Amino acid sequence: MNKTELLLEEFLPYKLSYLTNLISDDLSKLYTDQFGIAHTEWRVMAVLGVSSGVSAGHVAKKTAMNKVAVSRAINNMIKNDLIERQFSSEDKRRSELMLSTKGQDVYNNIVPLILEYENNILSILDEKERASLANILKKLTGYIKE
Amino acid sequence: MNKTELLLEEFLPYKLSYLTNLISDDLSKLYTDQFGIAHTEWRVMAVLGVSSGVSAGHVAKKTAMNKVAVSRAINNMIKNDLIERQFSSEDKRRSELMLSTKGQDVYNNIVPLILEYENNILSILDEKERASLANILKKLTGYIKE
DNA sequence: TGCAATTAGTTTCATATGTAACTATTGTAG
DNA sequence: CTACAATAGTTACATATGAAACTAATTGCA
């Protein structure tokens, strides 16, 4: 029994997008308002906080951002002393990126706030629901990426 | 046992955002590539397809868009003969919007494609999972909106 | 009444974003 | 080798977006 009428409130893509935006707005308050980090910059930082010395291309893959956005974020963060860059000696095109001392410090401050936020919203779900959500998101994502 | 490290791949907001973007990109192919309707315009259309004669402010609420975006979408769609506007006789500020014949036609063409897409991705889930997803999204959204 | 506050929608301006074209470097087929 | 293709990242340009200021109309209330 499929729908033949489209109601935004009952349309999965809309509901997902709505929730995503709510969360995204909340999170950006944590890093933008308090630390002046833009959304794209935060994503770059999140990658470099875990894997140091990687290239811009690697960051792009991990964050699902396009290379232009990554390039801009990186150059801005370098200007703001949040990350450091050198170019690989084997391949002079490839950058090797790492958080600066200041960047690491900012990262260390943001991560607990971010995780606390995640914990908070997950607190509304019980264990089964959390597992179910993770599983469903994985299934959908895998299916759509084909 | 809470996380103390942040891995994007395991971070709910990131996973949600990633999935949302995949879906959003797929959907925009349906209405942008085939009908030249922008994302914001599609949302306006989706509201007017269900409730005709409503104001721009009403559309903004229903779509979770800001009033500037709605204003722009509406004016562009009027230019493209997709919607018609008159202003309320009781309150000359308030617009009364409806799809034009052409707009209704475009809408009628897009809706089945959109619903088919939703059905397709939901086909990867069984009944229980669909219900669970709907329930979880509702819970999270309600909780975050507080 | 009459004037301040509110509301609907628009415009302005500064910033963000994506696509395509570009530079520089490296890989590879002949 | 050499020239052409591929890769990493940047720049340029056109478009999208949001916040704040604005216009016009309506409401509230002294």
PDB file of N, CA and C (backbone and C1' of nucleotides) in Angstrom, chain D residues 9-29:
ATOM      1  P    DG D   9      46.495  17.126  -1.631  1.00  0.00           P
ATOM      2  O5'  DG D   9      46.235  18.602  -2.158  1.00  0.00           O
ATOM      3  C5'  DG D   9      47.368  19.450  -2.385  1.00  0.00           C
ATOM      4  C4'  DG D   9      46.966  20.661  -3.188  1.00  0.00           C
ATOM      5  C3'  DG D   9      45.913  21.575  -2.561  1.00  0.00           C
ATOM      6  O3'  DG D   9      46.559  22.765  -2.168  1.00  0.00           O
ATOM      7  C1'  DG D   9      45.642  21.330  -4.923  1.00  0.00           C
ATOM      8  P    DT D  10      45.784  24.049  -1.616  1.00  0.00           P
ATOM      9  O5'  DT D  10      45.527  24.912  -2.946  1.00  0.00           O
ATOM     10  C5'  DT D  10      46.640  25.300  -3.720  1.00  0.00           C
ATOM     11  C4'  DT D  10      46.218  26.266  -4.811  1.00  0.00           C
ATOM     12  C3'  DT D  10      45.394  27.457  -4.329  1.00  0.00           C
ATOM     13  O3'  DT D  10      46.010  28.618  -4.858  1.00  0.00           O
ATOM     14  C1'  DT D  10      44.299  26.366  -6.139  1.00  0.00           C
ATOM     15  P    DT D  11      45.439  30.073  -4.557  1.00  0.00           P
ATOM     16  O5'  DT D  11      44.575  30.450  -5.847  1.00  0.00           O
ATOM     17  C5'  DT D  11      45.161  30.297  -7.135  1.00  0.00           C
ATOM     18  C4'  DT D  11      44.134  30.676  -8.196  1.00  0.00           C
ATOM     19  C3'  DT D  11      43.289  31.908  -7.869  1.00  0.00           C
ATOM     20  O3'  DT D  11      43.251  32.698  -9.037  1.00  0.00           O
ATOM     21  C1'  DT D  11      41.897  30.093  -8.425  1.00  0.00           C
ATOM     22  P    DA D  12      42.562  34.138  -9.050  1.00  0.00           P
ATOM     23  O5'  DA D  12      41.415  34.006 -10.148  1.00  0.00           O
ATOM     24  C5'  DA D  12      41.390  32.893 -11.044  1.00  0.00           C
ATOM     25  C4'  DA D  12      40.099  32.934 -11.852  1.00  0.00           C
ATOM     26  C3'  DA D  12      39.251  34.195 -11.676  1.00  0.00           C
ATOM     27  O3'  DA D  12      38.521  34.374 -12.890  1.00  0.00           O
ATOM     28  C1'  DA D  12      38.064  32.358 -10.816  1.00  0.00           C
ATOM     29  P    DC D  13      37.651  35.700 -13.101  1.00  0.00           P
ATOM     30  O5'  DC D  13      36.164  35.142 -13.093  1.00  0.00           O
ATOM     31  C5'  DC D  13      35.799  34.121 -14.030  1.00  0.00           C
ATOM     32  C4'  DC D  13      34.478  33.513 -13.620  1.00  0.00           C
ATOM     33  C3'  DC D  13      33.405  34.564 -13.296  1.00  0.00           C
ATOM     34  O3'  DC D  13      32.203  34.198 -13.961  1.00  0.00           O
ATOM     35  C1'  DC D  13      33.532  32.970 -11.585  1.00  0.00           C
ATOM     36  P    DA D  14      31.005  35.267 -14.113  1.00  0.00           P
ATOM     37  O5'  DA D  14      29.729  34.350 -14.397  1.00  0.00           O
ATOM     38  C5'  DA D  14      29.820  32.931 -14.429  1.00  0.00           C
ATOM     39  C4'  DA D  14      28.950  32.314 -13.344  1.00  0.00           C
ATOM     40  C3'  DA D  14      27.684  33.112 -13.013  1.00  0.00           C
ATOM     41  O3'  DA D  14      26.586  32.218 -13.089  1.00  0.00           O
ATOM     42  C1'  DA D  14      28.827  32.504 -11.030  1.00  0.00           C
ATOM     43  P    DT D  15      25.088  32.730 -12.882  1.00  0.00           P
ATOM     44  O5'  DT D  15      24.715  32.074 -11.480  1.00  0.00           O
ATOM     45  C5'  DT D  15      24.938  30.665 -11.303  1.00  0.00           C
ATOM     46  C4'  DT D  15      24.737  30.327  -9.857  1.00  0.00           C
ATOM     47  C3'  DT D  15      23.417  30.849  -9.269  1.00  0.00           C
ATOM     48  O3'  DT D  15      22.761  29.721  -8.708  1.00  0.00           O
ATOM     49  C1'  DT D  15      25.228  31.347  -7.847  1.00  0.00           C
ATOM     50  P    DA D  16      21.391  29.834  -7.907  1.00  0.00           P
ATOM     51  O5'  DA D  16      21.874  29.640  -6.395  1.00  0.00           O
ATOM     52  C5'  DA D  16      22.883  28.689  -6.109  1.00  0.00           C
ATOM     53  C4'  DA D  16      23.011  28.536  -4.616  1.00  0.00           C
ATOM     54  C3'  DA D  16      21.729  28.714  -3.824  1.00  0.00           C
ATOM     55  O3'  DA D  16      21.807  27.828  -2.712  1.00  0.00           O
ATOM     56  C1'  DA D  16      23.276  30.405  -3.206  1.00  0.00           C
ATOM     57  P    DT D  17      20.621  27.664  -1.680  1.00  0.00           P
ATOM     58  O5'  DT D  17      21.014  28.657  -0.516  1.00  0.00           O
ATOM     59  C5'  DT D  17      22.116  28.305   0.316  1.00  0.00           C
ATOM     60  C4'  DT D  17      22.386  29.426   1.265  1.00  0.00           C
ATOM     61  C3'  DT D  17      21.162  29.875   2.071  1.00  0.00           C
ATOM     62  O3'  DT D  17      21.279  29.305   3.356  1.00  0.00           O
ATOM     63  C1'  DT D  17      22.566  31.691   1.375  1.00  0.00           C
ATOM     64  P    DG D  18      20.191  29.649   4.465  1.00  0.00           P
ATOM     65  O5'  DG D  18      20.839  30.884   5.228  1.00  0.00           O
ATOM     66  C5'  DG D  18      22.218  30.881   5.541  1.00  0.00           C
ATOM     67  C4'  DG D  18      22.507  32.067   6.437  1.00  0.00           C
ATOM     68  C3'  DG D  18      21.368  32.442   7.375  1.00  0.00           C
ATOM     69  O3'  DG D  18      21.950  32.916   8.578  1.00  0.00           O
ATOM     70  C1'  DG D  18      21.761  34.220   5.838  1.00  0.00           C
ATOM     71  P    DA D  19      21.043  33.376   9.801  1.00  0.00           P
ATOM     72  O5'  DA D  19      21.477  34.911   9.972  1.00  0.00           O
ATOM     73  C5'  DA D  19      22.848  35.275   9.895  1.00  0.00           C
ATOM     74  C4'  DA D  19      22.971  36.776  10.049  1.00  0.00           C
ATOM     75  C3'  DA D  19      22.002  37.392  11.057  1.00  0.00           C
ATOM     76  O3'  DA D  19      22.676  38.443  11.731  1.00  0.00           O
ATOM     77  C1'  DA D  19      21.590  38.265   8.882  1.00  0.00           C
ATOM     78  P    DA D  20      21.891  39.372  12.776  1.00  0.00           P
ATOM     79  O5'  DA D  20      21.644  40.722  11.966  1.00  0.00           O
ATOM     80  C5'  DA D  20      22.699  41.250  11.158  1.00  0.00           C
ATOM     81  C4'  DA D  20      22.202  42.492  10.444  1.00  0.00           C
ATOM     82  C3'  DA D  20      21.252  43.350  11.278  1.00  0.00           C
ATOM     83  O3'  DA D  20      21.527  44.717  10.988  1.00  0.00           O
ATOM     84  C1'  DA D  20      20.188  42.709   9.297  1.00  0.00           C
ATOM     85  P    DA D  21      20.754  45.880  11.756  1.00  0.00           P
ATOM     86  O5'  DA D  21      20.207  46.764  10.546  1.00  0.00           O
ATOM     87  C5'  DA D  21      21.042  46.953   9.400  1.00  0.00           C
ATOM     88  C4'  DA D  21      20.179  47.386   8.234  1.00  0.00           C
ATOM     89  C3'  DA D  21      19.171  48.481   8.590  1.00  0.00           C
ATOM     90  O3'  DA D  21      19.155  49.445   7.538  1.00  0.00           O
ATOM     91  C1'  DA D  21      18.053  46.646   7.622  1.00  0.00           C
ATOM     92  P    DC D  22      18.301  50.744   7.653  1.00  0.00           P
ATOM     93  O5'  DC D  22      16.981  50.387   6.829  1.00  0.00           O
ATOM     94  C5'  DC D  22      17.070  50.354   5.408  1.00  0.00           C
ATOM     95  C4'  DC D  22      15.838  49.704   4.833  1.00  0.00           C
ATOM     96  C3'  DC D  22      14.528  50.471   5.034  1.00  0.00           C
ATOM     97  O3'  DC D  22      14.301  51.299   3.897  1.00  0.00           O
ATOM     98  C1'  DC D  22      14.275  48.084   5.187  1.00  0.00           C
ATOM     99  P    DT D  23      13.017  52.289   3.976  1.00  0.00           P
ATOM    100  O5'  DT D  23      11.802  51.419   3.445  1.00  0.00           O
ATOM    101  C5'  DT D  23      11.874  50.820   2.146  1.00  0.00           C
ATOM    102  C4'  DT D  23      10.542  50.155   1.850  1.00  0.00           C
ATOM    103  C3'  DT D  23       9.337  51.062   2.077  1.00  0.00           C
ATOM    104  O3'  DT D  23       8.462  50.914   0.966  1.00  0.00           O
ATOM    105  C1'  DT D  23       9.101  49.059   3.331  1.00  0.00           C
ATOM    106  P    DA D  24       7.196  51.858   0.812  1.00  0.00           P
ATOM    107  O5'  DA D  24       6.011  50.936   1.323  1.00  0.00           O
ATOM    108  C5'  DA D  24       5.838  49.639   0.758  1.00  0.00           C
ATOM    109  C4'  DA D  24       4.790  48.909   1.543  1.00  0.00           C
ATOM    110  C3'  DA D  24       3.569  49.754   1.913  1.00  0.00           C
ATOM    111  O3'  DA D  24       2.419  49.033   1.513  1.00  0.00           O
ATOM    112  C1'  DA D  24       4.403  48.643   3.815  1.00  0.00           C
ATOM    113  P    DA D  25       0.952  49.642   1.678  1.00  0.00           P
ATOM    114  O5'  DA D  25       0.365  48.785   2.890  1.00  0.00           O
ATOM    115  C5'  DA D  25       0.309  47.367   2.742  1.00  0.00           C
ATOM    116  C4'  DA D  25      -0.061  46.788   4.074  1.00  0.00           C
ATOM    117  C3'  DA D  25      -1.345  47.363   4.676  1.00  0.00           C
ATOM    118  O3'  DA D  25      -2.250  46.291   4.844  1.00  0.00           O
ATOM    119  C1'  DA D  25       0.419  47.299   6.281  1.00  0.00           C
ATOM    120  P    DT D  26      -3.634  46.508   5.544  1.00  0.00           P
ATOM    121  O5'  DT D  26      -3.333  46.161   7.067  1.00  0.00           O
ATOM    122  C5'  DT D  26      -2.827  44.850   7.380  1.00  0.00           C
ATOM    123  C4'  DT D  26      -2.600  44.768   8.878  1.00  0.00           C
ATOM    124  C3'  DT D  26      -3.827  45.101   9.737  1.00  0.00           C
ATOM    125  O3'  DT D  26      -4.062  43.978  10.562  1.00  0.00           O
ATOM    126  C1'  DT D  26      -1.900  46.179  10.541  1.00  0.00           C
ATOM    127  P    DT D  27      -5.324  43.893  11.542  1.00  0.00           P
ATOM    128  O5'  DT D  27      -4.643  44.155  12.955  1.00  0.00           O
ATOM    129  C5'  DT D  27      -3.557  43.326  13.369  1.00  0.00           C
ATOM    130  C4'  DT D  27      -3.002  43.881  14.666  1.00  0.00           C
ATOM    131  C3'  DT D  27      -4.082  44.166  15.726  1.00  0.00           C
ATOM    132  O3'  DT D  27      -3.716  43.448  16.893  1.00  0.00           O
ATOM    133  C1'  DT D  27      -2.632  46.013  15.474  1.00  0.00           C
ATOM    134  P    DG D  28      -4.597  43.467  18.180  1.00  0.00           P
ATOM    135  O5'  DG D  28      -3.796  44.517  19.082  1.00  0.00           O
ATOM    136  C5'  DG D  28      -2.398  44.358  19.287  1.00  0.00           C
ATOM    137  C4'  DG D  28      -1.927  45.425  20.273  1.00  0.00           C
ATOM    138  C3'  DG D  28      -2.885  45.681  21.428  1.00  0.00           C
ATOM    139  O3'  DG D  28      -2.085  46.049  22.554  1.00  0.00           O
ATOM    140  C1'  DG D  28      -2.663  47.651  20.180  1.00  0.00           C
ATOM    141  P    DC D  29      -2.652  45.814  24.019  1.00  0.00           P
ATOM    142  O5'  DC D  29      -2.417  47.243  24.670  1.00  0.00           O
ATOM    143  C5'  DC D  29      -1.327  48.075  24.256  1.00  0.00           C
ATOM    144  C4'  DC D  29      -1.710  49.543  24.407  1.00  0.00           C
ATOM    145  C3'  DC D  29      -2.832  49.817  25.425  1.00  0.00           C
ATOM    146  O3'  DC D  29      -2.543  51.040  26.087  1.00  0.00           O
ATOM    147  C1'  DC D  29      -3.383  50.795  23.428  1.00  0.00           C
TER     148       DC D  29
END
